[in-house]
């Protein structure tokens, strides 16, 4: 159980006791506890970390990403470094434009909302709002890094993956910013 979840020995012992030695149930208990712990750590300052790069084969695509942690001890940890590499590769593969939905400019959201409303204008008014909200959620899942499915495990989002790393390492971790360059493409703002 410890190997599978990365949880501490005593946490595993308590979870197994609570689950009456059922490994599957104990793992669920630890995952729920990890998500709760990660939520508590979210408000803590993360000013350490690292900047990493990823250059795709053929040198036609490159990514720089900054991921922060609370301490440089965690920033040097192999699991943290692996997470940062995963994030850089995710950015290269999935081409997000923003880290989280709060980063998307209001003008972009308004333009998308207007398009979606025009697409469903013949529907009943009460259905329009739900459809537009659903389409906006789908839009966010393509342009916002934290809402994208993780390319190495599409069952989870990047946010879920981040939460599991926070629970495993015991510190707040923040994907601060990134830049993605592709040969021949104009960059926003250039």
N, CA, C and O atoms as a DFTB+ gen file, in Angstrom:
760 C
 N C O
     1  1       0.837      -1.194       0.000
     2  2       0.000       0.000       0.000
     3  2       0.878       1.252       0.000
     4  3       0.594       2.224      -0.700
     5  1       1.946       1.212       0.795
     6  2       2.853       2.355       0.874
     7  2       3.520       2.606      -0.470
     8  3       3.637       3.748      -0.915
     9  1       3.961       1.518      -1.116
    10  2       4.610       1.632      -2.414
    11  2       3.656       2.203      -3.459
    12  3       4.042       3.038      -4.277
    13  1       2.422       1.751      -3.422
    14  2       1.423       2.155      -4.408
    15  2       0.977       3.602      -4.237
    16  3       0.723       4.291      -5.225
    17  1       0.880       4.070      -2.994
    18  2       0.331       5.405      -2.742
    19  2       1.377       6.457      -2.410
    20  3       1.126       7.651      -2.574
    21  1       2.545       6.029      -1.947
    22  2       3.565       6.985      -1.520
    23  2       3.260       7.590      -0.158
    24  3       3.942       8.523       0.267
    25  1       2.247       7.077       0.534
    26  2       1.871       7.592       1.857
    27  2       2.831       7.071       2.912
    28  3       3.521       6.072       2.704
    29  1       2.868       7.758       4.047
    30  2       3.732       7.357       5.148
    31  2       3.292       6.035       5.767
    32  3       2.150       5.605       5.605
    33  1       4.219       5.403       6.476
    34  2       3.961       4.094       7.076
    35  2       2.773       4.140       8.040
    36  3       1.893       3.282       7.972
    37  1       2.740       5.118       8.924
    38  2       1.654       5.195       9.904
    39  2       0.307       5.500       9.233
    40  3      -0.732       4.992       9.653
    41  1       0.339       6.332       8.188
    42  2      -0.897       6.618       7.447
    43  2      -1.434       5.341       6.811
    44  3      -2.639       5.092       6.838
    45  1      -0.553       4.538       6.244
    46  2      -0.957       3.264       5.642
    47  2      -1.529       2.325       6.702
    48  3      -2.541       1.662       6.474
    49  1      -0.873       2.275       7.860
    50  2      -1.331       1.397       8.942
    51  2      -2.740       1.811       9.397
    52  3      -3.612       0.960       9.577
    53  1      -2.957       3.127       9.583
    54  2      -4.272       3.611      10.009
    55  2      -5.336       3.326       8.944
    56  3      -6.448       2.905       9.264
    57  1      -4.982       3.561       7.670
    58  2      -5.935       3.328       6.581
    59  2      -6.300       1.848       6.483
    60  3      -7.465       1.509       6.275
    61  1      -5.317       0.973       6.631
    62  2      -5.594      -0.469       6.597
    63  2      -6.475      -0.893       7.762
    64  3      -7.356      -1.739       7.606
    65  1      -6.240      -0.310       8.922
    66  2      -7.074      -0.601      10.087
    67  2      -8.505      -0.146       9.861
    68  3      -9.456      -0.870      10.156
    69  1      -8.644       1.064       9.332
    70  2      -9.971       1.619       9.068
    71  2     -10.715       0.818       7.994
    72  3     -11.937       0.679       8.046
    73  1      -9.955       0.290       7.013
    74  2     -10.552      -0.454       5.904
    75  2     -10.647      -1.955       6.199
    76  3     -11.013      -2.742       5.326
    77  1     -10.320      -2.342       7.418
    78  2     -10.361      -3.753       7.826
    79  2      -9.510      -4.614       6.891
    80  3      -9.949      -5.674       6.444
    81  1      -8.291      -4.153       6.597
    82  2      -7.271      -4.837       5.787
    83  2      -7.628      -4.971       4.306
    84  3      -6.988      -5.742       3.591
    85  1      -8.623      -4.248       3.839
    86  2      -8.987      -4.252       2.420
    87  2      -8.092      -3.227       1.710
    88  3      -8.243      -2.022       1.913
    89  1      -7.161      -3.710       0.877
    90  2      -6.188      -2.831       0.217
    91  2      -6.850      -1.791      -0.686
    92  3      -6.441      -0.630      -0.693
    93  1      -7.858      -2.190      -1.439
    94  2      -8.542      -1.265      -2.346
    95  2      -9.223      -0.143      -1.550
    96  3      -9.127       1.032      -1.905
    97  1      -9.899      -0.521      -0.486
    98  2     -10.579       0.466       0.354
    99  2      -9.564       1.367       1.059
   100  3      -9.784       2.571       1.183
   101  1      -8.456       0.786       1.520
   102  2      -7.405       1.567       2.190
   103  2      -6.811       2.594       1.231
   104  3      -6.514       3.723       1.623
   105  1      -6.641       2.196      -0.021
   106  2      -6.110       3.129      -1.015
   107  2      -7.083       4.287      -1.232
   108  3      -6.659       5.436      -1.356
   109  1      -8.382       3.993      -1.279
   110  2      -9.403       5.046      -1.424
   111  2      -9.338       6.010      -0.243
   112  3      -9.412       7.225      -0.420
   113  1      -9.202       5.465       0.951
   114  2      -9.123       6.293       2.163
   115  2      -7.917       7.216       2.086
   116  3      -8.017       8.403       2.395
   117  1      -6.771       6.668       1.671
   118  2      -5.552       7.482       1.569
   119  2      -5.688       8.553       0.485
   120  3      -5.222       9.678       0.666
   121  1      -6.315       8.215      -0.626
   122  2      -6.507       9.202      -1.688
   123  2      -7.396      10.340      -1.214
   124  3      -7.100      11.507      -1.472
   125  1      -8.485      10.011      -0.520
   126  2      -9.379      11.055       0.005
   127  2      -8.637      11.934       0.998
   128  3      -8.777      13.156       0.983
   129  1      -7.846      11.305       1.862
   130  2      -7.079      12.049       2.848
   131  2      -6.041      12.939       2.159
   132  3      -5.825      14.077       2.573
   133  1      -5.407      12.423       1.117
   134  2      -4.409      13.192       0.365
   135  2      -5.006      14.417      -0.288
   136  3      -4.383      15.479      -0.291
   137  1      -6.195      14.295      -0.838
   138  2      -6.864      15.430      -1.466
   139  2      -7.206      16.480      -0.411
   140  3      -7.083      17.679      -0.660
   141  1      -7.632      16.029       0.761
   142  2      -7.943      16.961       1.855
   143  2      -6.680      17.690       2.305
   144  3      -6.701      18.900       2.531
   145  1      -5.583      16.950       2.433
   146  2      -4.307      17.550       2.846
   147  2      -3.845      18.557       1.797
   148  3      -3.388      19.647       2.140
   149  1      -3.964      18.193       0.515
   150  2      -3.550      19.098      -0.557
   151  2      -4.372      20.381      -0.521
   152  3      -3.835      21.462      -0.763
   153  1      -5.656      20.277      -0.226
   154  2      -6.513      21.458      -0.127
   155  2      -6.060      22.392       0.972
   156  3      -6.105      23.610       0.802
   157  1      -5.621      21.845       2.108
   158  2      -5.141      22.664       3.227
   159  2      -3.841      23.384       2.866
   160  3      -3.596      24.492       3.344
   161  1      -3.012      22.767       2.032
   162  2      -1.717      23.339       1.695
   163  2      -1.809      24.393       0.593
   164  3      -0.857      25.144       0.377
   165  1      -2.931      24.456      -0.098
   166  2      -3.076      25.337      -1.256
   167  2      -2.829      26.806      -0.937
   168  3      -2.373      27.548      -1.806
   169  1      -3.118      27.245       0.284
   170  2      -2.958      28.643       0.630
   171  2      -1.553      29.037       1.033
   172  3      -1.272      30.221       1.219
   173  1      -0.667      28.068       1.172
   174  2       0.687      28.367       1.644
   175  2       1.563      28.887       0.505
   176  3       1.408      28.482      -0.648
   177  1       2.482      29.786       0.845
   178  2       3.354      30.413      -0.154
   179  2       4.307      29.402      -0.763
   180  3       4.905      28.586      -0.061
   181  1       4.439      29.467      -2.079
   182  2       5.353      28.595      -2.813
   183  2       6.297      29.495      -3.603
   184  3       5.983      29.923      -4.714
   185  1       7.470      29.779      -3.009
   186  2       8.412      30.707      -3.630
   187  2       9.708      30.054      -4.087
   188  3      10.574      30.723      -4.651
   189  1       9.849      28.769      -3.850
   190  2      11.010      28.023      -4.333
   191  2      10.577      27.273      -5.584
   192  3       9.527      27.583      -6.148
   193  1      11.347      26.308      -6.025
   194  2      10.965      25.519      -7.182
   195  2      12.017      25.539      -8.244
   196  3      13.206      25.651      -7.946
   197  1      11.595      25.432      -9.496
   198  2      12.568      25.431     -10.583
   199  2      11.915      25.841     -11.899
   200  3      10.694      25.835     -12.054
   201  1      12.772      26.190     -12.818
   202  2      12.381      26.433     -14.196
   203  2      13.001      25.296     -14.987
   204  3      14.185      24.997     -14.830
   205  1      12.215      24.673     -15.824
   206  2      12.724      23.555     -16.608
   207  2      12.348      23.771     -18.063
   208  3      11.477      24.579     -18.385
   209  1      13.018      23.037     -18.929
   210  2      12.747      23.150     -20.357
   211  2      12.509      21.783     -20.963
   212  3      12.907      20.754     -20.417
   213  1      11.861      21.804     -22.087
   214  2      11.674      20.589     -22.870
   215  2      11.814      20.991     -24.328
   216  3      11.117      21.888     -24.802
   217  1      12.705      20.334     -25.030
   218  2      12.881      20.559     -26.466
   219  2      12.493      19.261     -27.159
   220  3      13.095      18.214     -26.918
   221  1      11.484      19.334     -28.019
   222  2      10.998      18.138     -28.701
   223  2      11.994      17.699     -29.771
   224  3      12.777      18.500     -30.281
   225  1      11.946      16.426     -30.095
   226  2      12.835      15.866     -31.125
   227  2      12.749      16.695     -32.398
   228  3      11.663      17.074     -32.836
   229  1      13.895      16.968     -32.977
   230  2      13.925      17.781     -34.185
   231  2      14.089      19.260     -33.902
   232  3      14.243      20.055     -34.829
   233  1      14.059      19.640     -32.636
   234  2      14.279      21.025     -32.205
   235  2      13.361      22.038     -32.883
   236  3      13.782      23.157     -33.177
   237  1      12.115      21.652     -33.131
   238  2      11.161      22.578     -33.735
   239  2      10.091      23.028     -32.743
   240  3       9.219      23.827     -33.084
   241  1      10.161      22.512     -31.514
   242  2       9.195      22.844     -30.484
   243  2       9.916      22.872     -29.145
   244  3      10.660      21.951     -28.806
   245  1       9.686      23.944     -28.384
   246  2      10.332      24.053     -27.077
   247  2       9.401      24.656     -26.046
   248  3       8.508      25.438     -26.372
   249  1       9.628      24.276     -24.781
   250  2       8.809      24.751     -23.671
   251  2       9.716      25.159     -22.523
   252  3      10.698      24.480     -22.225
   253  1       9.383      26.274     -21.877
   254  2       9.961      26.667     -20.597
   255  2       8.817      26.738     -19.608
   256  3       7.773      27.318     -19.906
   257  1       9.002      26.152     -18.431
   258  2       7.944      26.156     -17.427
   259  2       8.528      26.455     -16.053
   260  3       9.610      25.977     -15.713
   261  1       7.802      27.253     -15.262
   262  2       8.177      27.528     -13.873
   263  2       7.170      26.854     -12.964
   264  3       5.967      27.100     -13.051
   265  1       7.684      25.992     -12.085
   266  2       6.844      25.319     -11.099
   267  2       7.444      25.619      -9.731
   268  3       8.640      25.420      -9.515
   269  1       6.615      26.098      -8.809
   270  2       7.089      26.506      -7.492
   271  2       6.688      25.514      -6.410
   272  3       5.658      24.844      -6.496
   273  1       7.540      25.442      -5.383
   274  2       7.275      24.653      -4.179
   275  2       7.542      25.550      -2.982
   276  3       8.016      26.676      -3.134
   277  1       7.238      25.051      -1.800
   278  2       7.462      25.848      -0.594
   279  2       8.931      25.894      -0.192
   280  3       9.401      26.909       0.320
   281  1       9.661      24.802      -0.421
   282  2      11.065      24.733       0.001
   283  2      11.940      24.241      -1.142
   284  3      11.471      23.568      -2.060
   285  1      13.226      24.590      -1.068
   286  2      14.136      24.076      -2.095
   287  2      14.434      22.593      -1.868
   288  3      14.892      21.907      -2.782
   289  1      14.175      22.094      -0.654
   290  2      14.322      20.663      -0.381
   291  2      13.384      19.872      -1.295
   292  3      13.809      18.899      -1.918
   293  1      12.136      20.273      -1.380
   294  2      11.182      19.595      -2.264
   295  2      11.548      19.862      -3.723
   296  3      11.401      18.974      -4.562
   297  1      12.018      21.059      -4.039
   298  2      12.380      21.390      -5.417
   299  2      13.497      20.493      -5.945
   300  3      13.615      20.287      -7.153
   301  1      14.309      19.963      -5.046
   302  2      15.395      19.050      -5.455
   303  2      14.936      17.597      -5.454
   304  3      15.674      16.722      -5.905
   305  1      13.739      17.324      -4.959
   306  2      13.217      15.967      -4.855
   307  2      12.960      15.388      -6.249
   308  3      12.488      16.092      -7.142
   309  1      13.271      14.114      -6.427
   310  2      13.110      13.451      -7.726
   311  2      11.653      13.447      -8.199
   312  3      11.388      13.631      -9.387
   313  1      10.707      13.239      -7.276
   314  2       9.285      13.226      -7.650
   315  2       8.845      14.608      -8.149
   316  3       8.059      14.708      -9.091
   317  1       9.351      15.667      -7.519
   318  2       9.033      17.024      -7.951
   319  2       9.602      17.269      -9.348
   320  3       8.912      17.793     -10.222
   321  1      10.865      16.887      -9.550
   322  2      11.510      17.087     -10.851
   323  2      10.780      16.325     -11.952
   324  3      10.624      16.825     -13.066
   325  1      10.340      15.126     -11.637
   326  2       9.593      14.321     -12.598
   327  2       8.261      15.002     -12.936
   328  3       7.843      15.011     -14.094
   329  1       7.602      15.568     -11.929
   330  2       6.353      16.294     -12.160
   331  2       6.583      17.482     -13.098
   332  3       5.799      17.708     -14.020
   333  1       7.654      18.238     -12.864
   334  2       7.961      19.404     -13.706
   335  2       8.204      18.964     -15.152
   336  3       7.726      19.607     -16.087
   337  1       8.943      17.873     -15.332
   338  2       9.175      17.335     -16.691
   339  2       7.855      16.942     -17.346
   340  3       7.625      17.225     -18.521
   341  1       6.981      16.279     -16.565
   342  2       5.662      15.893     -17.088
   343  2       4.888      17.120     -17.546
   344  3       4.245      17.094     -18.596
   345  1       4.945      18.189     -16.770
   346  2       4.217      19.413     -17.112
   347  2       4.780      20.022     -18.396
   348  3       4.016      20.456     -19.258
   349  1       6.091      20.059     -18.530
   350  2       6.704      20.598     -19.747
   351  2       6.294      19.780     -20.970
   352  3       5.994      20.341     -22.024
   353  1       6.280      18.464     -20.830
   354  2       5.866      17.608     -21.950
   355  2       4.378      17.769     -22.247
   356  3       3.972      17.726     -23.408
   357  1       3.568      17.953     -21.217
   358  2       2.128      18.190     -21.397
   359  2       1.924      19.461     -22.219
   360  3       1.113      19.479     -23.145
   361  1       2.648      20.508     -21.888
   362  2       2.523      21.783     -22.594
   363  2       2.925      21.611     -24.060
   364  3       2.272      22.147     -24.956
   365  1       3.993      20.868     -24.297
   366  2       4.435      20.623     -25.674
   367  2       3.380      19.846     -26.456
   368  3       3.104      20.162     -27.613
   369  1       2.790      18.829     -25.825
   370  2       1.838      17.958     -26.514
   371  2       0.455      18.571     -26.686
   372  3      -0.164      18.414     -27.738
   373  1      -0.037      19.267     -25.666
   374  2      -1.438      19.692     -25.657
   375  2      -1.656      21.179     -25.952
   376  3      -2.803      21.615     -26.059
   377  1      -0.609      21.950     -26.082
   378  2      -0.679      23.368     -26.466
   379  2      -1.658      24.229     -25.662
   380  3      -2.471      24.935     -26.258
   381  1      -1.605      24.190     -24.334
   382  2      -2.490      25.092     -23.580
   383  2      -2.055      26.540     -23.794
   384  3      -0.910      26.800     -24.166
   385  1      -2.962      27.472     -23.561
   386  2      -2.625      28.893     -23.685
   387  2      -2.515      29.572     -22.328
   388  3      -1.863      30.608     -22.196
   389  1      -3.161      28.981     -21.311
   390  2      -3.186      29.570     -19.973
   391  2      -2.969      28.472     -18.939
   392  3      -3.180      27.294     -19.227
   393  1      -2.549      28.856     -17.739
   394  2      -2.359      27.882     -16.668
   395  2      -3.712      27.449     -16.117
   396  3      -3.986      26.254     -16.008
   397  1      -4.562      28.421     -15.768
   398  2      -5.866      28.099     -15.165
   399  2      -6.938      29.011     -15.757
   400  3      -6.627      30.004     -16.415
   401  1      -8.201      28.665     -15.517
   402  2      -9.301      29.413     -16.141
   403  2      -9.341      30.866     -15.691
   404  3      -9.806      31.725     -16.439
   405  1      -8.868      31.155     -14.497
   406  2      -8.847      32.542     -14.016
   407  2      -7.892      33.412     -14.829
   408  3      -7.999      34.638     -14.799
   409  1      -6.955      32.790     -15.557
   410  2      -5.986      33.526     -16.375
   411  2      -6.543      33.925     -17.748
   412  3      -5.962      34.764     -18.436
   413  1      -7.660      33.326     -18.138
   414  2      -8.225      33.602     -19.460
   415  2      -8.834      35.008     -19.443
   416  3      -9.673      35.302     -18.592
   417  1      -8.420      35.879     -20.373
   418  2      -8.958      37.245     -20.402
   419  2     -10.479      37.254     -20.611
   420  3     -11.029      36.412     -21.321
   421  1     -11.134      38.215     -19.983
   422  2     -12.586      38.336     -20.076
   423  2     -13.041      38.480     -21.528
   424  3     -14.095      37.964     -21.900
   425  1     -12.265      39.168     -22.339
   426  2     -12.636      39.373     -23.745
   427  2     -12.690      38.035     -24.497
   428  3     -13.556      37.843     -25.350
   429  1     -11.784      37.122     -24.190
   430  2     -11.770      35.799     -24.828
   431  2     -13.014      35.016     -24.411
   432  3     -13.661      34.378     -25.242
   433  1     -13.344      35.067     -23.118
   434  2     -14.521      34.355     -22.604
   435  2     -15.797      34.925     -23.230
   436  3     -16.682      34.172     -23.635
   437  1     -15.888      36.252     -23.306
   438  2     -17.063      36.896     -23.899
   439  2     -17.231      36.508     -25.362
   440  3     -18.343      36.232     -25.813
   441  1     -16.125      36.486     -26.102
   442  2     -16.191      36.120     -27.523
   443  2     -16.662      34.674     -27.687
   444  3     -17.504      34.391     -28.539
   445  1     -16.128      33.765     -26.882
   446  2     -16.544      32.361     -26.952
   447  2     -18.009      32.213     -26.559
   448  3     -18.756      31.487     -27.216
   449  1     -18.424      32.892     -25.497
   450  2     -19.813      32.829     -25.039
   451  2     -20.760      33.297     -26.131
   452  3     -21.807      32.690     -26.354
   453  1     -20.391      34.376     -26.811
   454  2     -21.217      34.910     -27.899
   455  2     -21.362      33.879     -29.024
   456  3     -22.453      33.691     -29.562
   457  1     -20.279      33.227     -29.366
   458  2     -20.306      32.189     -30.410
   459  2     -21.221      31.043     -29.992
   460  3     -22.044      30.580     -30.781
   461  1     -21.073      30.586     -28.748
   462  2     -21.876      29.456     -28.264
   463  2     -23.360      29.817     -28.206
   464  3     -24.218      28.997     -28.532
   465  1     -23.653      31.044     -27.791
   466  2     -25.067      31.481     -27.746
   467  2     -25.673      31.483     -29.160
   468  3     -26.822      31.084     -29.355
   469  1     -24.884      31.936     -30.132
   470  2     -25.368      31.971     -31.516
   471  2     -25.615      30.548     -32.036
   472  3     -26.535      30.322     -32.822
   473  1     -24.798      29.605     -31.597
   474  2     -24.951      28.218     -32.046
   475  2     -26.228      27.572     -31.506
   476  3     -26.769      26.662     -32.135
   477  1     -26.715      28.028     -30.354
   478  2     -27.875      27.390     -29.722
   479  2     -29.059      28.354     -29.560
   480  3     -29.910      28.158     -28.693
   481  1     -29.104      29.377     -30.387
   482  2     -30.143      30.409     -30.239
   483  2     -31.560      29.866     -30.405
   484  3     -32.506      30.472     -29.903
   485  1     -31.728      28.744     -31.093
   486  2     -33.059      28.178     -31.318
   487  2     -33.537      27.294     -30.166
   488  3     -34.667      26.807     -30.198
   489  1     -32.714      27.082     -29.170
   490  2     -33.073      26.241     -28.026
   491  2     -33.871      27.060     -27.006
   492  3     -33.833      28.290     -27.030
   493  1     -34.596      26.373     -26.107
   494  2     -35.310      27.098     -25.043
   495  2     -34.332      27.890     -24.172
   496  3     -33.223      27.420     -23.916
   497  1     -34.723      29.081     -23.715
   498  2     -33.818      29.949     -22.941
   499  2     -33.171      29.261     -21.734
   500  3     -31.989      29.475     -21.461
   501  1     -33.938      28.435     -21.010
   502  2     -33.361      27.777     -19.829
   503  2     -32.294      26.759     -20.233
   504  3     -31.383      26.486     -19.450
   505  1     -32.388      26.194     -21.435
   506  2     -31.389      25.229     -21.898
   507  2     -30.136      25.926     -22.412
   508  3     -29.033      25.386     -22.323
   509  1     -30.315      27.128     -22.951
   510  2     -29.186      27.867     -23.533
   511  2     -28.063      28.052     -22.508
   512  3     -26.898      27.793     -22.808
   513  1     -28.415      28.501     -21.303
   514  2     -27.390      28.762     -20.283
   515  2     -26.597      27.499     -19.934
   516  3     -25.374      27.544     -19.795
   517  1     -27.303      26.374     -19.796
   518  2     -26.632      25.111     -19.463
   519  2     -25.725      24.655     -20.605
   520  3     -24.610      24.187     -20.373
   521  1     -26.206      24.794     -21.820
   522  2     -25.411      24.388     -22.987
   523  2     -24.175      25.268     -23.108
   524  3     -23.072      24.769     -23.333
   525  1     -24.358      26.580     -22.959
   526  2     -23.225      27.517     -23.051
   527  2     -22.205      27.212     -21.950
   528  3     -21.001      27.205     -22.206
   529  1     -22.682      26.962     -20.728
   530  2     -21.766      26.627     -19.617
   531  2     -20.990      25.347     -19.917
   532  3     -19.795      25.269     -19.635
   533  1     -21.656      24.350     -20.484
   534  2     -20.992      23.095     -20.841
   535  2     -19.941      23.300     -21.919
   536  3     -18.852      22.732     -21.850
   537  1     -20.273      24.118     -22.922
   538  2     -19.321      24.404     -23.992
   539  2     -18.128      25.205     -23.464
   540  3     -16.997      24.993     -23.900
   541  1     -18.378      26.118     -22.530
   542  2     -17.276      26.870     -21.927
   543  2     -16.352      25.946     -21.127
   544  3     -15.131      26.091     -21.185
   545  1     -16.928      24.998     -20.383
   546  2     -16.110      24.031     -19.644
   547  2     -15.225      23.233     -20.604
   548  3     -14.052      22.991     -20.321
   549  1     -15.793      22.830     -21.731
   550  2     -15.028      22.087     -22.741
   551  2     -13.913      22.971     -23.296
   552  3     -12.791      22.506     -23.493
   553  1     -14.217      24.238     -23.547
   554  2     -13.238      25.203     -24.041
   555  2     -12.077      25.333     -23.048
   556  3     -10.910      25.300     -23.437
   557  1     -12.414      25.482     -21.758
   558  2     -11.373      25.581     -20.730
   559  2     -10.502      24.325     -20.710
   560  3      -9.295      24.416     -20.486
   561  1     -11.092      23.167     -20.940
   562  2     -10.316      21.922     -20.886
   563  2      -9.351      21.791     -22.060
   564  3      -8.485      20.916     -22.054
   565  1      -9.490      22.641     -23.050
   566  2      -8.528      22.602     -24.154
   567  2      -7.467      23.696     -24.028
   568  3      -6.333      23.502     -24.467
   569  1      -7.817      24.844     -23.436
   570  2      -6.859      25.955     -23.404
   571  2      -6.190      26.169     -22.048
   572  3      -5.195      26.889     -21.968
   573  1      -6.710      25.564     -20.980
   574  2      -6.153      25.755     -19.636
   575  2      -5.399      24.503     -19.197
   576  3      -5.980      23.422     -19.104
   577  1      -4.128      24.652     -18.931
   578  2      -3.266      23.530     -18.566
   579  2      -3.848      22.678     -17.447
   580  3      -3.916      21.456     -17.580
   581  1      -4.271      23.299     -16.345
   582  2      -4.735      22.530     -15.191
   583  2      -6.009      21.744     -15.461
   584  3      -6.313      20.802     -14.729
   585  1      -6.753      22.107     -16.486
   586  2      -8.016      21.428     -16.779
   587  2      -7.891      20.390     -17.888
   588  3      -8.849      19.678     -18.188
   589  1      -6.703      20.303     -18.498
   590  2      -6.506      19.335     -19.572
   591  2      -6.347      17.922     -19.019
   592  3      -5.848      17.738     -17.908
   593  1      -6.773      16.922     -19.798
   594  2      -6.468      15.543     -19.404
   595  2      -4.951      15.346     -19.476
   596  3      -4.303      15.815     -20.411
   597  1      -4.401      14.660     -18.498
   598  2      -2.959      14.400     -18.436
   599  2      -2.600      13.447     -19.572
   600  3      -3.181      12.366     -19.667
   601  1      -1.657      13.822     -20.433
   602  2      -1.344      13.002     -21.607
   603  2      -0.805      11.615     -21.249
   604  3      -0.935      10.682     -22.041
   605  1      -0.211      11.472     -20.084
   606  2       0.315      10.167     -19.673
   607  2      -0.742       9.297     -18.995
   608  3      -0.544       8.093     -18.834
   609  1      -1.865       9.903     -18.596
   610  2      -2.972       9.164     -17.991
   611  2      -4.235       9.995     -18.177
   612  3      -4.563      10.821     -17.325
   613  1      -4.940       9.786     -19.271
   614  2      -6.088      10.624     -19.615
   615  2      -7.277      10.467     -18.673
   616  3      -8.279      11.167     -18.814
   617  1      -7.170       9.551     -17.713
   618  2      -8.234       9.377     -16.715
   619  2      -8.258      10.541     -15.718
   620  3      -9.277      10.783     -15.072
   621  1      -7.127      11.268     -15.593
   622  2      -7.029      12.366     -14.629
   623  2      -6.655      13.658     -15.346
   624  3      -6.053      13.644     -16.419
   625  1      -7.028      14.778     -14.724
   626  2      -6.625      16.082     -15.263
   627  2      -5.266      16.451     -14.666
   628  3      -4.795      15.811     -13.726
   629  1      -4.656      17.473     -15.214
   630  2      -3.391      17.974     -14.665
   631  2      -3.613      18.445     -13.231
   632  3      -2.752      18.246     -12.373
   633  1      -4.754      19.064     -12.965
   634  2      -5.058      19.518     -11.603
   635  2      -5.100      18.336     -10.637
   636  3      -4.578      18.430      -9.526
   637  1      -5.717      17.222     -11.048
   638  2      -5.757      16.022     -10.212
   639  2      -4.348      15.462      -9.986
   640  3      -3.999      15.047      -8.881
   641  1      -3.559      15.460     -11.047
   642  2      -2.176      14.977     -10.946
   643  2      -1.391      15.867      -9.981
   644  3      -0.640      15.368      -9.143
   645  1      -1.564      17.174     -10.100
   646  2      -0.918      18.128      -9.200
   647  2      -1.324      17.860      -7.755
   648  3      -0.476      17.849      -6.863
   649  1      -2.611      17.647      -7.522
   650  2      -3.110      17.368      -6.175
   651  2      -2.455      16.122      -5.594
   652  3      -2.104      16.100      -4.414
   653  1      -2.288      15.086      -6.408
   654  2      -1.651      13.859      -5.906
   655  2      -0.176      14.093      -5.579
   656  3       0.343      13.506      -4.629
   657  1       0.501      14.936      -6.345
   658  2       1.913      15.243      -6.062
   659  2       2.012      16.073      -4.784
   660  3       2.917      15.852      -3.979
   661  1       1.101      17.020      -4.585
   662  2       1.078      17.816      -3.352
   663  2       0.877      16.894      -2.154
   664  3       1.559      17.037      -1.139
   665  1      -0.043      15.959      -2.264
   666  2      -0.316      15.027      -1.167
   667  2       0.905      14.157      -0.894
   668  3       1.225      13.880       0.262
   669  1       1.579      13.729      -1.940
   670  2       2.747      12.853      -1.792
   671  2       3.932      13.588      -1.167
   672  3       4.612      13.046      -0.295
   673  1       4.181      14.829      -1.616
   674  2       5.352      15.573      -1.150
   675  2       5.082      16.396       0.105
   676  3       6.017      16.801       0.795
   677  1       3.816      16.643       0.401
   678  2       3.467      17.351       1.626
   679  2       3.698      18.849       1.597
   680  3       3.792      19.485       2.647
   681  1       3.788      19.415       0.406
   682  2       3.967      20.863       0.267
   683  2       3.073      21.393      -0.834
   684  3       2.666      20.657      -1.733
   685  1       2.768      22.694      -0.751
   686  2       2.031      23.336      -1.825
   687  2       2.938      23.427      -3.047
   688  3       4.115      23.767      -2.927
   689  1       2.402      23.128      -4.200
   690  2       3.124      23.222      -5.467
   691  2       2.230      24.008      -6.419
   692  3       1.024      23.772      -6.489
   693  1       2.827      24.941      -7.148
   694  2       2.076      25.816      -8.038
   695  2       2.753      25.844      -9.404
   696  3       3.954      26.094      -9.507
   697  1       1.970      25.584     -10.451
   698  2       2.474      25.806     -11.806
   699  2       2.288      27.292     -12.055
   700  3       1.164      27.761     -12.233
   701  1       3.388      28.035     -12.069
   702  2       3.312      29.502     -12.103
   703  2       3.079      30.033     -13.520
   704  3       2.160      30.819     -13.749
   705  1       3.919      29.599     -14.471
   706  2       3.811      30.129     -15.834
   707  2       4.590      29.250     -16.802
   708  3       5.400      28.414     -16.401
   709  1       4.320      29.462     -18.089
   710  2       5.033      28.718     -19.112
   711  2       5.050      29.506     -20.412
   712  3       4.261      30.428     -20.620
   713  1       5.974      29.112     -21.279
   714  2       6.042      29.648     -22.635
   715  2       6.278      28.455     -23.551
   716  3       7.110      27.594     -23.264
   717  1       5.545      28.413     -24.645
   718  2       5.675      27.334     -25.622
   719  2       6.014      27.969     -26.966
   720  3       5.279      28.824     -27.460
   721  1       7.121      27.548     -27.548
   722  2       7.520      28.053     -28.858
   723  2       7.460      26.921     -29.865
   724  3       7.877      25.796     -29.590
   725  1       6.925      27.246     -31.053
   726  2       6.962      26.299     -32.151
   727  2       7.533      27.031     -33.345
   728  3       7.107      28.141     -33.665
   729  1       8.482      26.420     -33.993
   730  2       9.163      27.024     -35.132
   731  2       8.143      27.519     -36.164
   732  3       7.268      26.765     -36.590
   733  1       8.262      28.783     -36.558
   734  2       7.394      29.346     -37.575
   735  2       6.097      29.940     -37.061
   736  3       5.375      30.571     -37.833
   737  1       5.771      29.764     -35.778
   738  2       4.536      30.308     -35.217
   739  2       4.805      31.640     -34.537
   740  3       5.840      31.813     -33.895
   741  1       3.875      32.584     -34.675
   742  2       3.962      33.830     -33.939
   743  2       3.521      33.559     -32.500
   744  3       2.597      32.780     -32.267
   745  1       4.169      34.192     -31.555
   746  2       3.797      34.068     -30.157
   747  2       2.825      35.176     -29.805
   748  3       2.943      36.287     -30.322
   749  1       1.855      34.893     -28.925
   750  2       0.945      35.965     -28.502
   751  2       1.736      37.133     -27.935
   752  3       2.641      36.942     -27.122
   753  1       1.397      38.333     -28.362
   754  2       2.059      39.528     -27.853
   755  2       3.352      39.867     -28.568
   756  3       4.026      40.827     -28.194
   757  1       3.723      39.082     -29.616
   758  2       4.975      39.411     -30.313
   759  2       4.723      40.062     -31.636
   760  3       5.669      40.401     -32.348
